[in-house]
PDB file of C-alpha atoms in Angstrom:
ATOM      1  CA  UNK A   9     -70.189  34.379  37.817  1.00  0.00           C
ATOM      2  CA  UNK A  10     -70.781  36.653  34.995  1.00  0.00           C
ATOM      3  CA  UNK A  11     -69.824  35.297  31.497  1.00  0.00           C
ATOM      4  CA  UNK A  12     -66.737  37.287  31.363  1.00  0.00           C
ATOM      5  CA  UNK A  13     -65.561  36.405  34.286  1.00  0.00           C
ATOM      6  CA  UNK A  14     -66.383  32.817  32.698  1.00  0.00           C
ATOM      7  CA  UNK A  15     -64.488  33.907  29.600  1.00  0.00           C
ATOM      8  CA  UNK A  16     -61.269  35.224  31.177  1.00  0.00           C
ATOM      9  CA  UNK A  17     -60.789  32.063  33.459  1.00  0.00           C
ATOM     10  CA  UNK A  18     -61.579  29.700  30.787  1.00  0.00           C
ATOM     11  CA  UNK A  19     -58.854  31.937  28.421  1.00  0.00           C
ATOM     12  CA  UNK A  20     -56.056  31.769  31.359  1.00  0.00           C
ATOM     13  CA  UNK A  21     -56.777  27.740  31.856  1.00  0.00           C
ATOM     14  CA  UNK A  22     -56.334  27.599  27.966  1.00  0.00           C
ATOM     15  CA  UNK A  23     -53.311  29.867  28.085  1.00  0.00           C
ATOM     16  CA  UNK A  24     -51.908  27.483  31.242  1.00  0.00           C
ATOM     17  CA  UNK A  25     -52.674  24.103  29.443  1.00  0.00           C
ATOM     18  CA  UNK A  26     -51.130  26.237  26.188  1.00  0.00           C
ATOM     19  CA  UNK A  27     -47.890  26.780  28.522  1.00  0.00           C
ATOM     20  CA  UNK A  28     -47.642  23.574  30.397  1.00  0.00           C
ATOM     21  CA  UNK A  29     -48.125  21.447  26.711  1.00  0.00           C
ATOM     22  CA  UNK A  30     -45.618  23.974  25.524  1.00  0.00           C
ATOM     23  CA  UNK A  31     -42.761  22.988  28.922  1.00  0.00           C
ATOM     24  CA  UNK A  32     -43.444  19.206  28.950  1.00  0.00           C
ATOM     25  CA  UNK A  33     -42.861  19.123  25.026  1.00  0.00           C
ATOM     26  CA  UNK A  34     -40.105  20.908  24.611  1.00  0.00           C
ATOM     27  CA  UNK A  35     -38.138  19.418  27.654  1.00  0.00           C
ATOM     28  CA  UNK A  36     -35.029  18.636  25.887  1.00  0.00           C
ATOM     29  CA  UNK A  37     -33.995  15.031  25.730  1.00  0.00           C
ATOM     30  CA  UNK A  38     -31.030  12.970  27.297  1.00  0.00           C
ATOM     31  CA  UNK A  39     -28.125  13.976  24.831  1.00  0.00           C
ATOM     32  CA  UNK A  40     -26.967  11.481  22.292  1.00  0.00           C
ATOM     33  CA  UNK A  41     -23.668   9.302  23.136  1.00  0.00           C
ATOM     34  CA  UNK A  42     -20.974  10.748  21.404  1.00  0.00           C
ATOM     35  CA  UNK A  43     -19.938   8.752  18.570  1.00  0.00           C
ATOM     36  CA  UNK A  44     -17.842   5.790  19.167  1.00  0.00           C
ATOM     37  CA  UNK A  45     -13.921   6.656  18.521  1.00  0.00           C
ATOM     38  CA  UNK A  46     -13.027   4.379  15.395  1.00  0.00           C
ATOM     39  CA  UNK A  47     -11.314   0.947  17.265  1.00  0.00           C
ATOM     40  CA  UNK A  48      -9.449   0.673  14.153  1.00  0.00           C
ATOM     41  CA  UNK A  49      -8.180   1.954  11.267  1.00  0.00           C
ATOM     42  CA  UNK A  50      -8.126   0.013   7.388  1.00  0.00           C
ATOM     43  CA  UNK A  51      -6.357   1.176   4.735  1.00  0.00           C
ATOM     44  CA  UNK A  52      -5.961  -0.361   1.172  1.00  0.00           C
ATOM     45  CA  UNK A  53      -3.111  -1.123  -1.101  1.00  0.00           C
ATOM     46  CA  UNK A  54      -0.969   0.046   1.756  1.00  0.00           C
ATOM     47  CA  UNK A  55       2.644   0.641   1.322  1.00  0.00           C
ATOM     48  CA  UNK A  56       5.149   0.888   4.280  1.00  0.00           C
ATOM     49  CA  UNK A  57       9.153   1.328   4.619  1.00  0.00           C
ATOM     50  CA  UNK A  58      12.021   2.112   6.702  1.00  0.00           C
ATOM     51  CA  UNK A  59      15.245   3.905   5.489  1.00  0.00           C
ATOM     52  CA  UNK A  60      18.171   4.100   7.121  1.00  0.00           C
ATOM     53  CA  UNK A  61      21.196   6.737   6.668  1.00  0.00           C
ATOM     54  CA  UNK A  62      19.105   7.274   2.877  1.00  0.00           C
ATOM     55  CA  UNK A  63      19.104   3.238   2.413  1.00  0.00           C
ATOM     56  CA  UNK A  64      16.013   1.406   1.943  1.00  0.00           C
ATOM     57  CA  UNK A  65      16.366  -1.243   4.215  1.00  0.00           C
ATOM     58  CA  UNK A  66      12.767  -3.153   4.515  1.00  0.00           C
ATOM     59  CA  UNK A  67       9.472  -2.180   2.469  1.00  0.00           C
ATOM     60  CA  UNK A  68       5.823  -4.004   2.967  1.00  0.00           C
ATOM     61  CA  UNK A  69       3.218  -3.451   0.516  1.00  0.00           C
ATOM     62  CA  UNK A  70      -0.591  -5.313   1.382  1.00  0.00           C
ATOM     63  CA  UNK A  71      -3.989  -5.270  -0.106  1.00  0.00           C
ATOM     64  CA  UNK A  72      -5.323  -3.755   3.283  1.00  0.00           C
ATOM     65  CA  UNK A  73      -3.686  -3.114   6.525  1.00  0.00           C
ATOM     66  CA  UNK A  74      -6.166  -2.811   9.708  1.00  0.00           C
ATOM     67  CA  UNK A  75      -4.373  -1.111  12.613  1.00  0.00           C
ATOM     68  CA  UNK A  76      -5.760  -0.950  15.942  1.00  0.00           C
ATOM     69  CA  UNK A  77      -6.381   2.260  17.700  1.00  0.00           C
ATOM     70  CA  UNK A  78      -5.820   0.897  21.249  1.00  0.00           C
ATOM     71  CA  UNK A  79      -3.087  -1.844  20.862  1.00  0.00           C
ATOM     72  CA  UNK A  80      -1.449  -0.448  17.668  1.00  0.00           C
ATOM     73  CA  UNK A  81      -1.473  -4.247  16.576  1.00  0.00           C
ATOM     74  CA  UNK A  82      -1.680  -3.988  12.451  1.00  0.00           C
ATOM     75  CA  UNK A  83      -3.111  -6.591  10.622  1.00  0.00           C
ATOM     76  CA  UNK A  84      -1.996  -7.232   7.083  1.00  0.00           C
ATOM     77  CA  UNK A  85      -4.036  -8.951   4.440  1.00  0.00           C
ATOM     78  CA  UNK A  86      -1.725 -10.250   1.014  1.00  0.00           C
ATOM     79  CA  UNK A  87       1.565  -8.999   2.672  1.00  0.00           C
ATOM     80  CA  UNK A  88       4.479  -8.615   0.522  1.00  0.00           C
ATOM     81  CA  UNK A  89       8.016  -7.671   2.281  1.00  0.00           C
ATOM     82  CA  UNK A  90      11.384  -7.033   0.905  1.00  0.00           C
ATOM     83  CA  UNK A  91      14.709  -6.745   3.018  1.00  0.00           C
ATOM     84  CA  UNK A  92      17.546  -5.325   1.701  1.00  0.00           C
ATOM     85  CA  UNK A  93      20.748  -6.390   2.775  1.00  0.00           C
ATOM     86  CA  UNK A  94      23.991  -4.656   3.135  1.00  0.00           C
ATOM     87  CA  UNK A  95      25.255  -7.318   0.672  1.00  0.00           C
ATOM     88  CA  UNK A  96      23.239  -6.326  -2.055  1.00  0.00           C
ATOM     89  CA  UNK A  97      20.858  -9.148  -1.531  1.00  0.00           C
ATOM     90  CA  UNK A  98      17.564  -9.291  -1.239  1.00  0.00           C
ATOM     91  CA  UNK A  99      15.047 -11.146   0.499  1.00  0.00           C
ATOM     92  CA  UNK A 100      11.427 -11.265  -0.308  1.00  0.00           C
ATOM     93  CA  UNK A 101       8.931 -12.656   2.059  1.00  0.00           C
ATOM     94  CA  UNK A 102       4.660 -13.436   0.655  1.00  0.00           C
ATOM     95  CA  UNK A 103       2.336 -14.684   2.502  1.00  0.00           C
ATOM     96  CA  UNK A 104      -1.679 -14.672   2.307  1.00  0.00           C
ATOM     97  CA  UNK A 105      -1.907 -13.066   6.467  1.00  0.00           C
ATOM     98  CA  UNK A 106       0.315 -11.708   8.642  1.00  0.00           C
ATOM     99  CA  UNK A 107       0.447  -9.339  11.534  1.00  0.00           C
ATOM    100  CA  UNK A 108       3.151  -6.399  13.009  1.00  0.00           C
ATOM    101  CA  UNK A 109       4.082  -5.638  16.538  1.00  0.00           C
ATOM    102  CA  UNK A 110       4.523  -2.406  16.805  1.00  0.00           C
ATOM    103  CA  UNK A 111       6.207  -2.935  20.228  1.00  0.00           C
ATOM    104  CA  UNK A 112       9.047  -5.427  18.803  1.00  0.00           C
ATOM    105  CA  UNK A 113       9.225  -4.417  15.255  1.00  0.00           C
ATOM    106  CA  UNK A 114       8.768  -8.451  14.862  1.00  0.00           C
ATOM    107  CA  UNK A 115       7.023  -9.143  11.518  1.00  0.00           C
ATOM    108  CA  UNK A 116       4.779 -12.475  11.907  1.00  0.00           C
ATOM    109  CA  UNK A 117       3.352 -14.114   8.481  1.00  0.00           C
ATOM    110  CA  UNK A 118       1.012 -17.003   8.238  1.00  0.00           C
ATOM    111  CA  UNK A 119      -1.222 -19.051   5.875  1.00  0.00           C
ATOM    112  CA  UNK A 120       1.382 -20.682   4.022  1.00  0.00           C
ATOM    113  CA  UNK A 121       5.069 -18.327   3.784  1.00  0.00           C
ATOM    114  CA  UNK A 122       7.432 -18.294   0.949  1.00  0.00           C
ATOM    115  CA  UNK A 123      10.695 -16.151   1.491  1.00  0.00           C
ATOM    116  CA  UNK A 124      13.141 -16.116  -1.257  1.00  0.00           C
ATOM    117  CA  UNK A 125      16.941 -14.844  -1.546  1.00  0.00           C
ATOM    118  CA  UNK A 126      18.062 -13.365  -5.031  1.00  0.00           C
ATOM    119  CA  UNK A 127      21.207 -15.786  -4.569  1.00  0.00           C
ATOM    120  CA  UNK A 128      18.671 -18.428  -5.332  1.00  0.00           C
ATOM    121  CA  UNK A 129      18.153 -19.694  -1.659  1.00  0.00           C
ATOM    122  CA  UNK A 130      14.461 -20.113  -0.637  1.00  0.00           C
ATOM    123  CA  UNK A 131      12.588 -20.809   2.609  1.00  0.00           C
ATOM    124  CA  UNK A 132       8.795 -21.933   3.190  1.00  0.00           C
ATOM    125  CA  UNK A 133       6.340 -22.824   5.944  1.00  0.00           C
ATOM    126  CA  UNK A 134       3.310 -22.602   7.425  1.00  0.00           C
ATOM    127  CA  UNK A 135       4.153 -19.964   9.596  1.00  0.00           C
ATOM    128  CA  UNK A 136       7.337 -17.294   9.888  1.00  0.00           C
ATOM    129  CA  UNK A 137       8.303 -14.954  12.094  1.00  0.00           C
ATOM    130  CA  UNK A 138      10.747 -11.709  11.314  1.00  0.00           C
ATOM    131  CA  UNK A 139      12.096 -11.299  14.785  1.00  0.00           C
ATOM    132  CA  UNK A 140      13.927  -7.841  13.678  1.00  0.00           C
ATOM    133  CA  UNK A 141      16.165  -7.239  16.635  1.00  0.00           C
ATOM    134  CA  UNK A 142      18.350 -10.117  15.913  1.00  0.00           C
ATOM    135  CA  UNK A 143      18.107 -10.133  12.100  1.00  0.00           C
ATOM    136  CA  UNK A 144      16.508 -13.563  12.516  1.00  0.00           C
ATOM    137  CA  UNK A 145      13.723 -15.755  10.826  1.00  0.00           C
ATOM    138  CA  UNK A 146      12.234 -18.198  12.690  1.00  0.00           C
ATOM    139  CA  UNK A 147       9.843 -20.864  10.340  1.00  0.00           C
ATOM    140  CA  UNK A 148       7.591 -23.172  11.938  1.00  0.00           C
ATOM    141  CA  UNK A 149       5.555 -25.695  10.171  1.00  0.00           C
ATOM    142  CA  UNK A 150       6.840 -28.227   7.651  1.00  0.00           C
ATOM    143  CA  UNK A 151       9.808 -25.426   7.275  1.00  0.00           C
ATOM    144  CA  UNK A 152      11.936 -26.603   4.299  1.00  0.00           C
ATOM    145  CA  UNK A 153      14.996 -24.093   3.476  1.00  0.00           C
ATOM    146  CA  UNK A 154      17.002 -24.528   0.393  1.00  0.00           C
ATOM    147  CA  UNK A 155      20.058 -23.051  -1.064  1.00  0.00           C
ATOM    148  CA  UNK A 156      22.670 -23.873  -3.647  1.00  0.00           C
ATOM    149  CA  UNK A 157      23.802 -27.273  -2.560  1.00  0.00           C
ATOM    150  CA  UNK A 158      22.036 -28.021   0.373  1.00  0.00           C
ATOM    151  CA  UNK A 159      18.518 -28.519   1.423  1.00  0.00           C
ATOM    152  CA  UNK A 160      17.231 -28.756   5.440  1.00  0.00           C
ATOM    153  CA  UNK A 161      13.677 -29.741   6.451  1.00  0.00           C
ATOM    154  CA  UNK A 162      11.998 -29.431   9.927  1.00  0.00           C
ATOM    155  CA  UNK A 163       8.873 -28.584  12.150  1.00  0.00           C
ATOM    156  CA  UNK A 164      10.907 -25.515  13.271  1.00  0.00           C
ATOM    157  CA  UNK A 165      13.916 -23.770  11.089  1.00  0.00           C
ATOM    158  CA  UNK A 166      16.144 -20.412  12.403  1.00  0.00           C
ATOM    159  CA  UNK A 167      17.871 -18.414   9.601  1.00  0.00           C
ATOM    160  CA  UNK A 168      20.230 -15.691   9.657  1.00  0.00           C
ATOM    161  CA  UNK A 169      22.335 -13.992   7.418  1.00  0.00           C
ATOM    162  CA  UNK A 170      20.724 -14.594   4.442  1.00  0.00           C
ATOM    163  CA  UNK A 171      20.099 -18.175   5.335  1.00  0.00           C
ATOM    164  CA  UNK A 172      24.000 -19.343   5.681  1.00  0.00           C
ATOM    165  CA  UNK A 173      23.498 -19.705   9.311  1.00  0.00           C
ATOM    166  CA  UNK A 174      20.497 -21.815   9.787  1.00  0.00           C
ATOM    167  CA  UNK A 175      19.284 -24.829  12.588  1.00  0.00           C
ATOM    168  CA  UNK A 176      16.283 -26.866  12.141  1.00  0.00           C
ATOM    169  CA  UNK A 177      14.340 -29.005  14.640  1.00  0.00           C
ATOM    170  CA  UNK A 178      11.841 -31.918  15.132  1.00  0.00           C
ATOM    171  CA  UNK A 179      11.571 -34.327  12.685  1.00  0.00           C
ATOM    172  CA  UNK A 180      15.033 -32.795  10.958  1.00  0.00           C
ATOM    173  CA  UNK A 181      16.470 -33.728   8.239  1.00  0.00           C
ATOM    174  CA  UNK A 182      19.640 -31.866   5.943  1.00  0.00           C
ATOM    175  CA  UNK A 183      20.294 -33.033   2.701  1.00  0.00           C
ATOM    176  CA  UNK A 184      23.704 -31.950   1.048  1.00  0.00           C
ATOM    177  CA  UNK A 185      24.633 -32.392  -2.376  1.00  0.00           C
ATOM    178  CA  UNK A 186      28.195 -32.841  -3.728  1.00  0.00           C
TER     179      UNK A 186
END
């Protein structure tokens, strides 16, 4: 072999190896996994309300509010909820947790729940749950509901309207004064 003959074959190996670096390098890799779709959404100093025929009838502020994506289950941090009633009333409900079913409406508070009446009637627990298709409170939890003239402890108390219809259970005990 003459040395260009050499020359050529030793450029077109080159030019292959060139070629072949140049395919296995720039293969392109396995595409990334799409980014995760958020499993839940947090919002702060939330605010939330329902009117009705232009009425206000409930409002619910919290410090956050974490709603998940797949279950729509909201979890509320701080709540504070007002329900206004027909009577001009109004009930506020505080709590340090509590949590919304989107699929009942039913409000459920925890971590120690005071609900208070501006006619001066006032109900508190451990736990209480808005169950909002009856327009019913159910307290569980050293439940103690007072009102003018009367006072009712129990591990379990149901209120409705506005607390004059009430019945408590285990370990219950209703105190009236004159």
């Amino acid at each position: 072999m003459n040395k260009k003959t050499t020359l050529l074959i030793a450029a077109a190996l080159i030019i292959l190896a060139v070629g072949l670096a140049w395919t296995v390098l720039t293969i392109p890799s396995e595409p990334a996994e799409p980014p995760e779709e958020p499993r839940a959404m947090e919002y702060q100093s939330n605010f939330l309300s329902e009117e009705k025929n232009g009425r206000v009838i409930w409002d619910l502020r919290s410090e956050s509010t974490t709603v998940d994506m797949a279950t729509q289950a909201t979890v509320f941090k701080n709540p504070i909820a007002h329900y206004y009633r027909e009577d001009g009333t109004v009930l506020t409900l505080t709590a340090p947790d509590g949590t919304y079913a989107s699929d009942t409406k039913n409000v459920k508070l925890f971590g120690g729940v005071k609900a208070t009446v501006t006619d001066g009637s006032a109900l508190t627990s451990n736990a209480l749950e808005w169950v909002a298709g009856e327009d019913r409170l159910v307290a569980t939890g050293k439940a103690v509901l007072s009102r003018p003239g009367i006072e009712a402890r129990g591990d379990k108390i149901e209120a409705q309207e506005a607390f004059t219809v009430f019945r408590a259970e285990g370990n219950a005990y209703i105190k009236k004064e004159n």
